[in-house]
PDB file of C-alpha atoms in Angstrom:
ATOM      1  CA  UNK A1477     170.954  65.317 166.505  1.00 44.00           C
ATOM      2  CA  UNK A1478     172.493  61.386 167.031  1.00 44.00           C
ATOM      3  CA  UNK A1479     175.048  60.160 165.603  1.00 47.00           C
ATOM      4  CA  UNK A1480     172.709  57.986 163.411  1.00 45.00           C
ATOM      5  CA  UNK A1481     170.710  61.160 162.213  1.00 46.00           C
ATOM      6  CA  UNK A1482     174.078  62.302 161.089  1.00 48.00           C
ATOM      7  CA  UNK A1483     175.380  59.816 159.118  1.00 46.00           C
ATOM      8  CA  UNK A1484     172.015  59.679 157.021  1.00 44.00           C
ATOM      9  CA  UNK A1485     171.749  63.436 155.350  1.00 46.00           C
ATOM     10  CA  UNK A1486     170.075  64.641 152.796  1.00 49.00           C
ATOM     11  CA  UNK A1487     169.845  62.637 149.306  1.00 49.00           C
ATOM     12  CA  UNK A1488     172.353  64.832 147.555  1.00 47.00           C
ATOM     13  CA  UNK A1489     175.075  63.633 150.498  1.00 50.00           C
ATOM     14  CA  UNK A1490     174.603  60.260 150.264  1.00 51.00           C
ATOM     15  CA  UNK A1491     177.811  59.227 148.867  1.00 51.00           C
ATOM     16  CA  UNK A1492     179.847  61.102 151.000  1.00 50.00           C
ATOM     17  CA  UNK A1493     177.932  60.135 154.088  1.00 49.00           C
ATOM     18  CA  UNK A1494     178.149  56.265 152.515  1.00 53.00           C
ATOM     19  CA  UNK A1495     181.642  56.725 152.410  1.00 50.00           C
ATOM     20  CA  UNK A1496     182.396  58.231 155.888  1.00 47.00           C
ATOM     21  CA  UNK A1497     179.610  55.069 157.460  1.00 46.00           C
ATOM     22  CA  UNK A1498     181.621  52.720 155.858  1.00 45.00           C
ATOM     23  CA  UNK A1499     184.731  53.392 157.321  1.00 45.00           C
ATOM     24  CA  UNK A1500     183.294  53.808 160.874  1.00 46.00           C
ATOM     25  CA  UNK A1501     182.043  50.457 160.262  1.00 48.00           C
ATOM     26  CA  UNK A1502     186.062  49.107 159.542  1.00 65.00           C
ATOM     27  CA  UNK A1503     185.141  48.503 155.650  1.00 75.00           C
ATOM     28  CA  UNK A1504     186.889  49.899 153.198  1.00 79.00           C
ATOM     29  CA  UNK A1505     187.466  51.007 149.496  1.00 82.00           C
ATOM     30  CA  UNK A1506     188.741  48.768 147.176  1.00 86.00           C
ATOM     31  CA  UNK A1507     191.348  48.719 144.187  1.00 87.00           C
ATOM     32  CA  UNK A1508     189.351  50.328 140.611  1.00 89.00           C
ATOM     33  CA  UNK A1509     188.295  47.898 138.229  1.00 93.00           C
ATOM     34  CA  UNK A1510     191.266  49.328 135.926  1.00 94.00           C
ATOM     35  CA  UNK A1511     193.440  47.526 138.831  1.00 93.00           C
ATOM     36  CA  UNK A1512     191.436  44.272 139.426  1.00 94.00           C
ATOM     37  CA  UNK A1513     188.790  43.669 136.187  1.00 97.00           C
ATOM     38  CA  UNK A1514     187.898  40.453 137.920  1.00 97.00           C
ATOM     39  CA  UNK A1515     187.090  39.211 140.883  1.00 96.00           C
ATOM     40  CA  UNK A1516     186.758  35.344 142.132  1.00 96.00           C
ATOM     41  CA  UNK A1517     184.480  34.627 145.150  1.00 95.00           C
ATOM     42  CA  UNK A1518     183.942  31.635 147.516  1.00 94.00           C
ATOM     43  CA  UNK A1519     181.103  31.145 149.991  1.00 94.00           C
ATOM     44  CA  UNK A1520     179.091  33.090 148.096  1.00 96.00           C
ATOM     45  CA  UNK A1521     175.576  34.319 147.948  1.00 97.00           C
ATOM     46  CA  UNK A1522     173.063  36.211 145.966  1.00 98.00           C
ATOM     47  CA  UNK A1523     171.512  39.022 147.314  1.00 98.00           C
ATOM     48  CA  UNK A1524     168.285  41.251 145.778  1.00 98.00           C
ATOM     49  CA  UNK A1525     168.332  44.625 147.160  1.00 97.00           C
ATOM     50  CA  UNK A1526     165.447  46.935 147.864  1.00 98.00           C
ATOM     51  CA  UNK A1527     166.789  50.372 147.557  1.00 96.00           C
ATOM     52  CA  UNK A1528     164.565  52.920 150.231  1.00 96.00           C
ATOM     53  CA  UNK A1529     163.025  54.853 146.227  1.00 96.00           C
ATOM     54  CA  UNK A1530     161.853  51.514 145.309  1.00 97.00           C
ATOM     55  CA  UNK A1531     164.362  50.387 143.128  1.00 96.00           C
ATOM     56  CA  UNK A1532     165.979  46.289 142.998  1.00 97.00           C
ATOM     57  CA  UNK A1533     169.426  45.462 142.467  1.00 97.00           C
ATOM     58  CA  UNK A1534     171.044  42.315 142.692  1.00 98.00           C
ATOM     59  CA  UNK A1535     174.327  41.806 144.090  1.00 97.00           C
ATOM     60  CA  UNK A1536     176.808  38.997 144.965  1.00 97.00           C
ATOM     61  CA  UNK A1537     178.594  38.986 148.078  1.00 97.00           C
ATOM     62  CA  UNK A1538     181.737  36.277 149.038  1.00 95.00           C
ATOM     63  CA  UNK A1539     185.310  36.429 149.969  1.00 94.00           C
ATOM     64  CA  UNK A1540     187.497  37.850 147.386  1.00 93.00           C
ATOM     65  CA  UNK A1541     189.969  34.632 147.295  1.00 94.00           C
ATOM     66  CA  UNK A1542     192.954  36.758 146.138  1.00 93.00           C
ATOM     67  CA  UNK A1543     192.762  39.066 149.025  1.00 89.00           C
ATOM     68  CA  UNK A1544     190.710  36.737 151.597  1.00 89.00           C
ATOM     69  CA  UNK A1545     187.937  39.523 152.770  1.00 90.00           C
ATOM     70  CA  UNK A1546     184.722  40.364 152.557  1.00 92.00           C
ATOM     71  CA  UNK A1547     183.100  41.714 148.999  1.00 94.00           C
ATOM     72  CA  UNK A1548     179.599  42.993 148.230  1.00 95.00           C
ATOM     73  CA  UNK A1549     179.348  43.882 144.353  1.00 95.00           C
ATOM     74  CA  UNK A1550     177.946  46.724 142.785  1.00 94.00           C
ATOM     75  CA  UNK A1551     174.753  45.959 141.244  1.00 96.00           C
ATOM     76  CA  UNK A1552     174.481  42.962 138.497  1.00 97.00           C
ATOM     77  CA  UNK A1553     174.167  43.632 134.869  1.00 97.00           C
ATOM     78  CA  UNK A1554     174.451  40.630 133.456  1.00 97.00           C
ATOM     79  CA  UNK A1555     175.215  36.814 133.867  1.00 96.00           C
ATOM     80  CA  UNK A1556     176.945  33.936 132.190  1.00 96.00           C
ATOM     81  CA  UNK A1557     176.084  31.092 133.641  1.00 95.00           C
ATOM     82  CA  UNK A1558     178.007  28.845 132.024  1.00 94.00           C
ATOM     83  CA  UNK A1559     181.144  30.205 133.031  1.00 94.00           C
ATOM     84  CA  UNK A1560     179.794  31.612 136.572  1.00 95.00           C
ATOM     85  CA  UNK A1561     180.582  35.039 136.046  1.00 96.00           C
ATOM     86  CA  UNK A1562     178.647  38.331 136.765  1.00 97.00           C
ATOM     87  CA  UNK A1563     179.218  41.611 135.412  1.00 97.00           C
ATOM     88  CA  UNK A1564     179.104  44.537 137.858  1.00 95.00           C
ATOM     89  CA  UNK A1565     177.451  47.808 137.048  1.00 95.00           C
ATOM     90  CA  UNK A1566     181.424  48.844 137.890  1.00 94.00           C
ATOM     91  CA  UNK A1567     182.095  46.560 134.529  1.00 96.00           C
ATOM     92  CA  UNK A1568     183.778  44.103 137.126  1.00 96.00           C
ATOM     93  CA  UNK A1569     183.612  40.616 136.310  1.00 98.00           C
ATOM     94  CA  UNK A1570     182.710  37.671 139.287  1.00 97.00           C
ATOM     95  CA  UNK A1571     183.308  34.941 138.757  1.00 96.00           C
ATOM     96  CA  UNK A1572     181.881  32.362 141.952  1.00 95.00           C
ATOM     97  CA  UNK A1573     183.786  28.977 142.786  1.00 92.00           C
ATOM     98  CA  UNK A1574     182.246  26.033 144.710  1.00 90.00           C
ATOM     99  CA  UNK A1575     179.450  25.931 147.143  1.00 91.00           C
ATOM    100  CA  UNK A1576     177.081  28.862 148.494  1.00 91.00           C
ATOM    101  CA  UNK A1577     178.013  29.389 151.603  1.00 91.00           C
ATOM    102  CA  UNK A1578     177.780  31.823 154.482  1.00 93.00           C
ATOM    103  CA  UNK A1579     181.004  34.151 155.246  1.00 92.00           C
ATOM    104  CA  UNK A1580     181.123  36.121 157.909  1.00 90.00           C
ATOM    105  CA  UNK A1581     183.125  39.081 156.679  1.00 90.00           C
ATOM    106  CA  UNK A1582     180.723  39.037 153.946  1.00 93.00           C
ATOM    107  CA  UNK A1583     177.781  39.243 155.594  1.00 94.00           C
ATOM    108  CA  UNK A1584     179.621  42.027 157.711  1.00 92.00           C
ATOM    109  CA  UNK A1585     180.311  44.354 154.834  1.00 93.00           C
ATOM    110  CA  UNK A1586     176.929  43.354 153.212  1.00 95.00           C
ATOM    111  CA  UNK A1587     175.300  44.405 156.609  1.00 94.00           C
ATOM    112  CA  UNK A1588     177.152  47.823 156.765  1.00 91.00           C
ATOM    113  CA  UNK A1589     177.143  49.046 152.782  1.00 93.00           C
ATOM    114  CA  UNK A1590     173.032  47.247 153.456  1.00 96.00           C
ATOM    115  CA  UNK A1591     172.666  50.154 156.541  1.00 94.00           C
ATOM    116  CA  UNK A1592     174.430  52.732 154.741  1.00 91.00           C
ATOM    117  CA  UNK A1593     171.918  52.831 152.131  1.00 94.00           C
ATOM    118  CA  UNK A1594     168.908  51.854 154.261  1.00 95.00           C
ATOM    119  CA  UNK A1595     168.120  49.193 152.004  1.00 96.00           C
ATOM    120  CA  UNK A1596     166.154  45.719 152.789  1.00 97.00           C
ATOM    121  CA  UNK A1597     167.439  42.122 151.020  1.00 98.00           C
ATOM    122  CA  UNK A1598     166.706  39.190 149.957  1.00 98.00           C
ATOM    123  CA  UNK A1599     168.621  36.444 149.875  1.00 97.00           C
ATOM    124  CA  UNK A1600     168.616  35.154 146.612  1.00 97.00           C
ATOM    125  CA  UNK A1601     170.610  32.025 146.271  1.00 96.00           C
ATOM    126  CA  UNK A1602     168.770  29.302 145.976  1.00 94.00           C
ATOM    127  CA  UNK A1603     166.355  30.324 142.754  1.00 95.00           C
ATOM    128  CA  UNK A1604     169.173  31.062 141.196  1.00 95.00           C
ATOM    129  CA  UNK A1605     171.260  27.718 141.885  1.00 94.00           C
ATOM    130  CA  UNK A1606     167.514  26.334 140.441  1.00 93.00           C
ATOM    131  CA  UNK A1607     167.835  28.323 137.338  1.00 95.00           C
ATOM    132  CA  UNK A1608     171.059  27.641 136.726  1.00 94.00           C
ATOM    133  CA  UNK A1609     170.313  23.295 137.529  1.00 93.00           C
ATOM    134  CA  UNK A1610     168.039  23.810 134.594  1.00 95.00           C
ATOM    135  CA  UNK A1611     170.142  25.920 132.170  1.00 95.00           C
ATOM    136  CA  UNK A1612     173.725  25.434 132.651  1.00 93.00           C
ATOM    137  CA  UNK A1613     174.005  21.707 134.575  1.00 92.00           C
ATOM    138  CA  UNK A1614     177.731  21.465 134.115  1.00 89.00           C
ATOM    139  CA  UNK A1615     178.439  25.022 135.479  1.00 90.00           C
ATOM    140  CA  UNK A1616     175.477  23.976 138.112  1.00 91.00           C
ATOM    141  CA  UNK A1617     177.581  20.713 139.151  1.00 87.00           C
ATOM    142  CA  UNK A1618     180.696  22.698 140.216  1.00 81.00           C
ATOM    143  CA  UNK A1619     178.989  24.550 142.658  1.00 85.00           C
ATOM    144  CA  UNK A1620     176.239  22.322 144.247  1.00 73.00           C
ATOM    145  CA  UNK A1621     178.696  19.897 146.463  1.00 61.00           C
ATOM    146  CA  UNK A1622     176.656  18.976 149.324  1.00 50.00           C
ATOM    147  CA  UNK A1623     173.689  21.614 148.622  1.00 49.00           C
ATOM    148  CA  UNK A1624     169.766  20.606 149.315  1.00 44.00           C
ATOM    149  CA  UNK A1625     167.758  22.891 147.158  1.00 45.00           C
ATOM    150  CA  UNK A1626     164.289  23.443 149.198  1.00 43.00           C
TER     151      UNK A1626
END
């Protein structure tokens, strides 16, 4: 058996297997939401997730400004786009200052927790900076510094 064949089990091992991929890959665990209830990211993005049974998820991923890494969130339950805050399935709130914009560490644990659960994504960004142009223009005006929306 590889060593990818291994890290991919059966269904019912699919946390611990998530777990044990995600520290091979140098990304790690972070603080409950009891310890951190919120979250503020920059060069951020929006992500839609296509999980391998078919379900979607969205999910925001930025650097966590307090701790300057890397942060995917768990899936999105709701938004507020006036105040530019997402809740997580976790119940952790996001809250996303200034531009979208690519971060590397970002993209790395994206790309890991992304191959961990064999998932495909779509970036997701720019409808949403579109939706929110329409509905929340204030909020949208704090984040759209030198952004072309195609």
């Amino acid at each position: 058996m590889s060593e990818k064949e291994e890290l991919h089990p059966d269904r019912d091992e699919v946390f611990d297997t998530l777990v044990l991929y995600l520290t091979r890959g140098g990304v790690h665990g972070i603080a409950p939401v009891s310890q951190e209830p919120r979250t503020d990211l920059v060069n951020w993005k929006l992500y839609r997730v296509r999980w391998p049974d078919g379900r979607k998820t969205r999910h925001l991923i930025g650097r966590n400004i307090r701790t300057d890494e890397g942060r995917v969130c768990s899936s999105i339950k709701s938004v507020d786009l006036e105040a530019l805050t997402c809740t997580s399935s976790s119940g952790r709130i996001y809250r996303v200052h200034g531009p979208s914009w690519h971060d590397v560490d970002a993209s790395y644990v994206f790309g890991v927790w992304l191959d961990g659960i064999r998932g495909q994504a779509v970036e997701i960004t720019d409808p949403f900076l579109r939706l929110l142009r329409m509905r929340a223009p204030k909020a949208f005006d704090g984040v759209s510094v030198g952004l072309t929306l195609r």
